[in-house]
Amino acid sequence: MKIIFLGAPGAGKGTQAKKVAQKMNILHISTGDLLRQNVTNSTSLGRQAKDFMNKGALVPDELVTQMLIDRLSRPDIEKGFILDGYPRNLNQAKKLDEVLADKNRSIDKVIYLDASEPVIIQRITGRLVCRSCGANFHIKNMPPKKNMVCDHCGGELYQRSDDKEETVRKRLEVYRQEAACLIDYYSNTGRLIKIKADDEAEPVLKEIFAVI
Ligand code: ADP
């Protein structure tokens, strides 16, 4: 199964993709996570991407696409995957279809998580992420049992530098500019499934399982 999760920052792509991937025993490939690893390790890609990310802008297509092609060329993708954070514009969507077609593969389903702006802002500005395992928490909605400590691995929780309200607004603006084209592209090819994503994580997860 090859699935894309589409939706605004804060729509719940990361939270839901992790759970679905685990349950289905397929990979969760998050371009945001891959980029952040590159920034942390100060690779050449990370150094080039960092300023774009901190401003809430998109990292240039050629850099992200090459990173994704490298990831998709590893043999473990045979078990199936969920893409989270890619594609983010029409150019990336077309490129992805080409790369998969070269391997005689294609995307089976595109799950579009549709959340409203006040919910998104509230979710992102309260989000906490584990430095060790990447698990997501929320100060109010999904608080960790112990203050700033991950329930799953005991790692330290932190707020992403691009999760401050001003940067979140910029990320949403960038998302809105590109989203309509992407949604059209996948609905025109009969692959889009829209799910209302304002509700809490558990009921939204149930809906996702119901459609896949
Ligand atoms: P969110 O979807 O919540 O904004 P991500 O972790 O997916 O968070 O992405 C964080 C940042 O990484 C984005 O704001 C952007 O700068 C960069 N990024 C991630 N995926 C892509 C992509 N496919 N194309 C360009 N930039 C990307």
PDB file of C-alpha atoms in Angstrom, residues 35 49 51-53 55-61 64 85 87-89 92 170-171 174-175 177-178:
ATOM      1  CA  LEU A  35      15.015  17.498   6.704  1.00  0.00           C
ATOM      2  CA  ALA A  49      17.472  23.830   4.048  1.00  0.00           C
ATOM      3  CA  ASP A  51      16.920  29.048   6.683  1.00  0.00           C
ATOM      4  CA  PHE A  52      13.938  28.166   4.476  1.00  0.00           C
ATOM      5  CA  MET A  53      12.494  26.003   7.247  1.00  0.00           C
ATOM      6  CA  LYS A  55      11.167  31.192   7.828  1.00  0.00           C
ATOM      7  CA  GLY A  56       8.249  28.817   7.219  1.00  0.00           C
ATOM      8  CA  ALA A  57       9.047  28.722   3.480  1.00  0.00           C
ATOM      9  CA  LEU A  58       9.340  25.613   1.306  1.00  0.00           C
ATOM     10  CA  VAL A  59      12.784  24.147   0.790  1.00  0.00           C
ATOM     11  CA  PRO A  60      13.573  24.274  -2.984  1.00  0.00           C
ATOM     12  CA  ASP A  61      11.978  21.395  -4.925  1.00  0.00           C
ATOM     13  CA  VAL A  64      13.650  17.853  -1.310  1.00  0.00           C
ATOM     14  CA  GLY A  85       4.875  16.251   3.843  1.00  0.00           C
ATOM     15  CA  PRO A  87       4.251  16.423  -2.303  1.00  0.00           C
ATOM     16  CA  ARG A  88       3.679  20.009  -1.304  1.00  0.00           C
ATOM     17  CA  ASN A  89       3.083  21.469  -4.766  1.00  0.00           C
ATOM     18  CA  GLN A  92       6.482  17.660  -6.652  1.00  0.00           C
ATOM     19  CA  LYS A 170       3.565  31.931   7.127  1.00  0.00           C
ATOM     20  CA  ARG A 171       3.502  28.124   6.712  1.00  0.00           C
ATOM     21  CA  VAL A 174       2.429  28.848   1.742  1.00  0.00           C
ATOM     22  CA  TYR A 175       0.181  25.803   2.152  1.00  0.00           C
ATOM     23  CA  GLN A 177      -1.110  28.864  -2.205  1.00  0.00           C
ATOM     24  CA  GLU A 178      -0.286  25.300  -3.251  1.00  0.00           C
TER      25      GLU A 178
END
